[in-house]
Coordinates of C-alpha atoms in Angstrom, one line a residue:
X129 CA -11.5 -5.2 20.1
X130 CA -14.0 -7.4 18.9
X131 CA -12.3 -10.8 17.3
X132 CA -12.4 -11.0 13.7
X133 CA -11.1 -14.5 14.0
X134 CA -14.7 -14.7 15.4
X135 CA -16.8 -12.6 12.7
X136 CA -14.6 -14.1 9.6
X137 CA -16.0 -17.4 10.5
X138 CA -19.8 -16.1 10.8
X139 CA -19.7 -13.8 7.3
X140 CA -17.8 -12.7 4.6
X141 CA -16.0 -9.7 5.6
X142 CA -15.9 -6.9 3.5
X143 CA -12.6 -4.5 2.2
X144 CA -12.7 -0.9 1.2
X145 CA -12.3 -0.2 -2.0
X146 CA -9.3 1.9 -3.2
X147 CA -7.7 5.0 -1.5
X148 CA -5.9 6.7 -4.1
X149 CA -9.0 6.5 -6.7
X150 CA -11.2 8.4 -4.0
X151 CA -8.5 11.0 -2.8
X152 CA -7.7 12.2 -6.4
X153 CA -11.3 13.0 -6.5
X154 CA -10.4 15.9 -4.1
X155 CA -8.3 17.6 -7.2
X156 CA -6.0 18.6 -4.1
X157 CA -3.1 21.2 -5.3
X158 CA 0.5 21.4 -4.4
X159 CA -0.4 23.6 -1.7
X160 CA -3.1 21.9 0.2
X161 CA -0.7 18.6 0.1
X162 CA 1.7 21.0 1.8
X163 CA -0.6 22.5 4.1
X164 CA 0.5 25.3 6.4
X165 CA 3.3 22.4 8.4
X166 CA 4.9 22.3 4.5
X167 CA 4.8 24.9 3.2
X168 CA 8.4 25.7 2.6
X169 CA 9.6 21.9 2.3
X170 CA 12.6 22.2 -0.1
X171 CA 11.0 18.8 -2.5
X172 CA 7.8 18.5 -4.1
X173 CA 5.3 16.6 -2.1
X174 CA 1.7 16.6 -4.6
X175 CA 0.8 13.1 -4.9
X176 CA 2.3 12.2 -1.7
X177 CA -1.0 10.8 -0.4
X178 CA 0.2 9.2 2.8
X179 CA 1.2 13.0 3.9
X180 CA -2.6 13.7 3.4
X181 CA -3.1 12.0 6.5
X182 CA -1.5 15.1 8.6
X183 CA -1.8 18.1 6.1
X184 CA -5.8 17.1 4.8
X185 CA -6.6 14.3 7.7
X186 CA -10.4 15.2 7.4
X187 CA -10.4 14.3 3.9
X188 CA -9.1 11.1 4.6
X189 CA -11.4 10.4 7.7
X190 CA -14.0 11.2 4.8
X191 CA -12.8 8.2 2.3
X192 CA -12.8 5.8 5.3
X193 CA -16.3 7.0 6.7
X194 CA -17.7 6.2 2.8
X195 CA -16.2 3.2 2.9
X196 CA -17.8 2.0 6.3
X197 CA -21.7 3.3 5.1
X198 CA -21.3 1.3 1.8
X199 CA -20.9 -1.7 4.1
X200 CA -17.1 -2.2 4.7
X201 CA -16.1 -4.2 8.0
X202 CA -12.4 -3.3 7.8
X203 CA -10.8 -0.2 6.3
X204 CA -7.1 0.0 5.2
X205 CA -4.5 2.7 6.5
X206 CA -3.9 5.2 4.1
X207 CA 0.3 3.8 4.7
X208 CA 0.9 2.6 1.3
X209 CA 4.2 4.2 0.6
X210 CA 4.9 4.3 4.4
X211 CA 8.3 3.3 4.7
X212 CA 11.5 5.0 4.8
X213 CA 12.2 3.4 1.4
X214 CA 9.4 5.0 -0.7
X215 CA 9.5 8.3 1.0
X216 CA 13.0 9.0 0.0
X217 CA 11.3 9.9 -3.4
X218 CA 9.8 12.9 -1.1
X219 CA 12.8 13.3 1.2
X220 CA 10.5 12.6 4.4
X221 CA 12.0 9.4 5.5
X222 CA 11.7 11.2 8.6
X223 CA 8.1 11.0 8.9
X224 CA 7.2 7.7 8.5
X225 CA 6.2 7.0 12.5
X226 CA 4.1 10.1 12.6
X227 CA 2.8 9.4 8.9
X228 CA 1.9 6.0 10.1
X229 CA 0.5 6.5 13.4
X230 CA -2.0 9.5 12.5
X231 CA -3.2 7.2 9.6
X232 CA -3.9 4.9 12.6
X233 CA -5.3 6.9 14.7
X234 CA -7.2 8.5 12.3
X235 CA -8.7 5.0 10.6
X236 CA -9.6 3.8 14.4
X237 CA -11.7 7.0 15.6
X238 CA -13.8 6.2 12.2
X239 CA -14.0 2.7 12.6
X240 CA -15.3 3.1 16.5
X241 CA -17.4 5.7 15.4
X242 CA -19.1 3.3 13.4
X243 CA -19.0 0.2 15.6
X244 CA -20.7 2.0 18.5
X245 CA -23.6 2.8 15.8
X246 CA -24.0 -1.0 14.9
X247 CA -22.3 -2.9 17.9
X248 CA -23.4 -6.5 16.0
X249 CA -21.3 -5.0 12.8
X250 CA -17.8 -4.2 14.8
X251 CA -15.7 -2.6 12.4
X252 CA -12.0 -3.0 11.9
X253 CA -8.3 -0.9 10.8
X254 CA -5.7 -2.9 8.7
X255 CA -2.7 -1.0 8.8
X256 CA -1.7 -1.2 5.1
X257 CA 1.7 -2.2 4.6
X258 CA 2.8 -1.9 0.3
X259 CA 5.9 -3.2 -1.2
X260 CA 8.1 -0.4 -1.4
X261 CA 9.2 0.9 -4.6
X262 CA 12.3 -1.4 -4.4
X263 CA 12.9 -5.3 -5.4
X264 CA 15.2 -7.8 -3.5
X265 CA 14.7 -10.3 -5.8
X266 CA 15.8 -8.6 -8.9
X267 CA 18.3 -6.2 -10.2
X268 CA 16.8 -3.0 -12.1
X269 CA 20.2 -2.9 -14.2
X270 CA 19.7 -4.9 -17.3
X271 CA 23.3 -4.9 -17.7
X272 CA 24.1 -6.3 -14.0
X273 CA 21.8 -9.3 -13.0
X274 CA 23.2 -9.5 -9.8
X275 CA 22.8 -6.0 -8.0
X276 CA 20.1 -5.1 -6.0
X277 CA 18.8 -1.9 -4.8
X278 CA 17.7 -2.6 -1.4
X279 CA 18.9 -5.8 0.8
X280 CA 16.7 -7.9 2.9
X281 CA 18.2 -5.8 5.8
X282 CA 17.4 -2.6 4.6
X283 CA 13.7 -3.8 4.3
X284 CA 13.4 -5.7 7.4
X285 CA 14.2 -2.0 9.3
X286 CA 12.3 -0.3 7.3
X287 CA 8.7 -2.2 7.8
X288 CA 9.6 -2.8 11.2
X289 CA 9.4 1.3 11.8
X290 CA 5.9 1.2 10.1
X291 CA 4.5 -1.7 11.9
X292 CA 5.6 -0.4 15.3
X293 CA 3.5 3.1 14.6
X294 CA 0.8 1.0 12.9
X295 CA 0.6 -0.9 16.1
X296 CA 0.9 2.1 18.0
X297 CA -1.9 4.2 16.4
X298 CA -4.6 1.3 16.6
X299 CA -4.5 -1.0 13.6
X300 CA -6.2 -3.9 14.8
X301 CA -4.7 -6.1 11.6
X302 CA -1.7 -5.5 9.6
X303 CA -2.2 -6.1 5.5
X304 CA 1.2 -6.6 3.6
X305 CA -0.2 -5.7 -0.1
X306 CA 0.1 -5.8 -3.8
X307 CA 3.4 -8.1 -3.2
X308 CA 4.9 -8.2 -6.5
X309 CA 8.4 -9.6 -5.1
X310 CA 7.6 -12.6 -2.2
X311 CA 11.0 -11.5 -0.8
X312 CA 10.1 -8.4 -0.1
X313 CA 7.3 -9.6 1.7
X314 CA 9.1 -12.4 4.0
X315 CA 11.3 -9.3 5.1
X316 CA 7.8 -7.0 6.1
X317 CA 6.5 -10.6 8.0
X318 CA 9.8 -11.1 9.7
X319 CA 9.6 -7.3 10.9
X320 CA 6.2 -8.1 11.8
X321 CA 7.0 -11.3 14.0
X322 CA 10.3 -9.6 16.0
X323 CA 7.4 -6.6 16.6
X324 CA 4.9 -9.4 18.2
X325 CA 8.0 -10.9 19.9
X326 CA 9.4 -7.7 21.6
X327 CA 5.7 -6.7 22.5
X328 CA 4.7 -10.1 23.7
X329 CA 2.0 -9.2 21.3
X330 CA -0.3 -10.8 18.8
X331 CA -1.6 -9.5 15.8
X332 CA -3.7 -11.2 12.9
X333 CA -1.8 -10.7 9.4
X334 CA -3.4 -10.3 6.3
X335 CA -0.9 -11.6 3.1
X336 CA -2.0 -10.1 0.0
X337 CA 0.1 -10.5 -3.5
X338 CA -0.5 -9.6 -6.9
X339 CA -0.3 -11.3 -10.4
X340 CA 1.5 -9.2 -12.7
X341 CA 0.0 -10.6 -16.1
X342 CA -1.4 -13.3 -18.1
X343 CA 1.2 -15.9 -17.2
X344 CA 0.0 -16.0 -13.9
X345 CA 2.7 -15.4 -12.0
X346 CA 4.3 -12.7 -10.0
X347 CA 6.9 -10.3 -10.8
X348 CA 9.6 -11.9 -9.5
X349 CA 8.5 -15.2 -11.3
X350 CA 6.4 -17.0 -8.4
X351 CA 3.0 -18.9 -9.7
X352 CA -0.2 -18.4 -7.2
X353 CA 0.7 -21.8 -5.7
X354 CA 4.6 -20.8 -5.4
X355 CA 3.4 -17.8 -3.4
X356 CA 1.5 -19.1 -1.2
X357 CA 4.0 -22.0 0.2
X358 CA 6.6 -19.3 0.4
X359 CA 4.9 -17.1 3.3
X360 CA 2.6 -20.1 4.9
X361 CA 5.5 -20.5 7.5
X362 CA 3.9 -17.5 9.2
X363 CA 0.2 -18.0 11.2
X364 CA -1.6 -16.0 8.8
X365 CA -5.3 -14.5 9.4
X366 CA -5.8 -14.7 5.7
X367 CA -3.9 -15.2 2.1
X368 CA -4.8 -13.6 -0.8
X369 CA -4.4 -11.6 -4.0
X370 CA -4.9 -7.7 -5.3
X371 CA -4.7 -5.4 -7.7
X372 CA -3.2 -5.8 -11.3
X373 CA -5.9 -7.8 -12.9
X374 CA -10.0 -7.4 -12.9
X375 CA -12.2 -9.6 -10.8
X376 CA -12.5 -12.2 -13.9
X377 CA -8.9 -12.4 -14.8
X378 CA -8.5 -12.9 -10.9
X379 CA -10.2 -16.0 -10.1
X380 CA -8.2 -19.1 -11.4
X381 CA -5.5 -17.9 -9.1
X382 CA -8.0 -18.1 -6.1
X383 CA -9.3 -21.1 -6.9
X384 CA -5.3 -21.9 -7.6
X385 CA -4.9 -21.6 -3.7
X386 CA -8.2 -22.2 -2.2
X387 CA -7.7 -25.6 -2.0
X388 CA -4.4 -25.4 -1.0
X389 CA -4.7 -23.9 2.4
X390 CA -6.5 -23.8 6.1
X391 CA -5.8 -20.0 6.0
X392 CA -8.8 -17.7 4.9
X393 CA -8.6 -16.5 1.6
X394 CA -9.4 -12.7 0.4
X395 CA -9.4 -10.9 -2.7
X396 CA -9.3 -7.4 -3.9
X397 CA -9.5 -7.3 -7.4
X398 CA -9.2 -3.7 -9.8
X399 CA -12.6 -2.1 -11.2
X400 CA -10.9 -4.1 -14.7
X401 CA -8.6 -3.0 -16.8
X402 CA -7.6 0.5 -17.3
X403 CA -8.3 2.4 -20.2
X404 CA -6.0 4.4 -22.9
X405 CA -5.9 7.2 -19.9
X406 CA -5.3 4.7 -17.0
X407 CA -8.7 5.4 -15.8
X408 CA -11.4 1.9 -14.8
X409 CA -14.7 2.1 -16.3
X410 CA -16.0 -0.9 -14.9
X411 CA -19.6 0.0 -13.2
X412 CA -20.0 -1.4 -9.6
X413 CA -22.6 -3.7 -11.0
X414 CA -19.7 -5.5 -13.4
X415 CA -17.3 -5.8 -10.9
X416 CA -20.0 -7.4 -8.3
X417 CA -21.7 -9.8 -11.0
X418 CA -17.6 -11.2 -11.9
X419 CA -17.0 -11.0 -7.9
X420 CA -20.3 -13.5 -7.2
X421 CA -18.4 -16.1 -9.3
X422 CA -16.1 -16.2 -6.7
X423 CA -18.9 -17.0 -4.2
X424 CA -20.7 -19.6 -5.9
X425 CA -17.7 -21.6 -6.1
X426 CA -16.8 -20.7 -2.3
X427 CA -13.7 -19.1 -2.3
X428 CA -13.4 -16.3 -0.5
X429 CA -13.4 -15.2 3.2
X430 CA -12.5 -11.2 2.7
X431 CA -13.6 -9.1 -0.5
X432 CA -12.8 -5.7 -1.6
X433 CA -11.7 -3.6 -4.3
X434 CA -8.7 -1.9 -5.3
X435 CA -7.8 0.8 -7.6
X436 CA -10.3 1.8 -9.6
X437 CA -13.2 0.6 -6.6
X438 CA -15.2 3.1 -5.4
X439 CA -17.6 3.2 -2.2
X440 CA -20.8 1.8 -5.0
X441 CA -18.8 -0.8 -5.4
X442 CA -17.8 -1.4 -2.6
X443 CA -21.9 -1.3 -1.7
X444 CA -23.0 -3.7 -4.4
X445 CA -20.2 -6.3 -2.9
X446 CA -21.0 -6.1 0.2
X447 CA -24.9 -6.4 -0.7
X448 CA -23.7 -9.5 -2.6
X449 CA -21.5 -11.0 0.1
X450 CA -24.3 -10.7 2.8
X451 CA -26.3 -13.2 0.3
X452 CA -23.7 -16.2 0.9
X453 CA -22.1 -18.1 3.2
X454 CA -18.2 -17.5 3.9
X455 CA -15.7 -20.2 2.7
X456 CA -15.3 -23.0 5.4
X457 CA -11.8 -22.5 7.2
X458 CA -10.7 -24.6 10.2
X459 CA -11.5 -22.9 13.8
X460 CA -8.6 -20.0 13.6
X461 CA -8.2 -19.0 17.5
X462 CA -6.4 -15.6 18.1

């Protein structure tokens, strides 16, 4: 693999933009999520879009090839819900390597596909790591404060079986996202570091979390600079933030950091707000011209796009990016 450690210090790398947005686009049906392998699985599975990866896998090679011709460097697993947590809701916990590891597998044929086209533009796979659909940090019984639905334990395990298959299938970076609850996240990153430890392995880490609202501060109650003490025990590749808020509404929470830390910074902000029927209307051209305010002040190493983020978004970013200079980080070594 060629070593983004290298290339993030030469150019701003560019994200894909958002999975789920591209793959509804396919209208598939309750049957094609099932596929043949499915078809008499006693639970519902439509809207299971990690399962996509073995019942529809061309489809999904599909999303990450327009990702990589609209200018994208690295390209996320589609492993958002791929733990044995969130797939429960679909009684598949028992999927979650093979889930994982064709995701892999199936990101890294596209992404050498496309590196042996443009050796000086090597691209890259980061396994996508979400935050489950379960807090440690608070209790979702109003009228008991102190229970929780999953313990740190129970988390730990469970990211540690997805990063192994990650690993396994080819992710060449591993991207804990959209962290709403920091403690969620320390129990993926410890998973992560007894993986490198067992394997005698390295891996760079991507730390992305997200800001719930207007007070600026996460779900569980952590503010931008909060967050990013809490995880910068770990040698991160990069820290950052995703999802919940436009490009606009995103930046004072960069800048909040930038100065804060030797890591590189990233960003992968929604196409806006949604609308009254959850869809974004924000035109690639919007989200670039709020995105280059983030340039011109120098804060950002990796940009994307998340829900709502298309591949001519993702085009118009990366045209943008290739105009300026990344932010200056200290020499990160592998």
């Amino acid at each position: 693999m060629s070593n983004i450690y290298k290339e993030i210090q030469q150019r701003i790398l560019v994200l894909d933009g958002a999975m789920g947005t591209m793959l509804q686009e396919y209208k598939f049906t309750e049957e094609d999520f099932r596929g043949e392998r499915f078809k008499d699985y006693p639970s519902p599975l439509q809207g299971n879009n990690d399962l996509l990866s073995i019942t529809q896998p061309e489809a999904v090679k599909e999303v990450h090839r327009k990702y990589f011709a609209a200018g994208a460097d690295i390209i996320e697993t589609n492993t958002f819900s791929g733990t044995t947590i969130a797939m429960a809701d679909y009684q598949m916990e028992n999927l979650v390597y093979e889930l994982n590891y064709e995701s892999a597998k199936i990101a890294k044929e596209v992404a050498q596909e496309f590196t042996e086209k443009e050796p000086h533009k090597p691209r890259f796979v980061a396994g996508s790591i979400g935050p489950t659909n379960r807090t440690a940090s608070m209790s979702p019984d109003v009228n008991d404060p102190g229970y929780r639905a999953v313990t740190f334990d129970e988390l730990r395990k469970a990211y540690k079986e997805q990063v192994e298959a990650l690993i396994d299938g080819g992710a060449d970076i591993l991207l804990v996202e959209t962290i709403f609850d920091t403690l969620n996240a320390k129990a993926a990153l410890f998973a992560i570091e007894e993986v490198k430890g067992e394997r005698n392995i390295d891996v760079p880490i991507m730390v992305s979390g997200t800001i719930t609202d207007a007070s600026g501060r996460t779900l569980s109650g952590q503010t931008a600079e909060a967050f990013l003490i809490s995880i910068s025990h770990i040698p991160l590749l990069s820290v950052g933030f995703n999802c919940a808020l436009g490009a606009n509404l995103l930046q004072p929470h960069l800048e909040a950091i930038a100065s804060k830390t030797d890591f590189a910074i990233s960003a992968h902000p929604n196409a806006g707000l949604p609308n009254a029927f959850g869809e974004y209307d924000e035109t690639p051209q919007e989200t670039a011209s709020q995105i280059e305010e983030y340039l011109k002040k120098d804060l950002i190493n990796i940009i994307g796009g998340c829900c709502g983020t298309r591949p001519a978004h993702i085009k118009a970013i990366a045209e943008l990016a290739s105009n300026y200079k990344p932010r200056r980080i200290l020499e990160l070594k592998k």
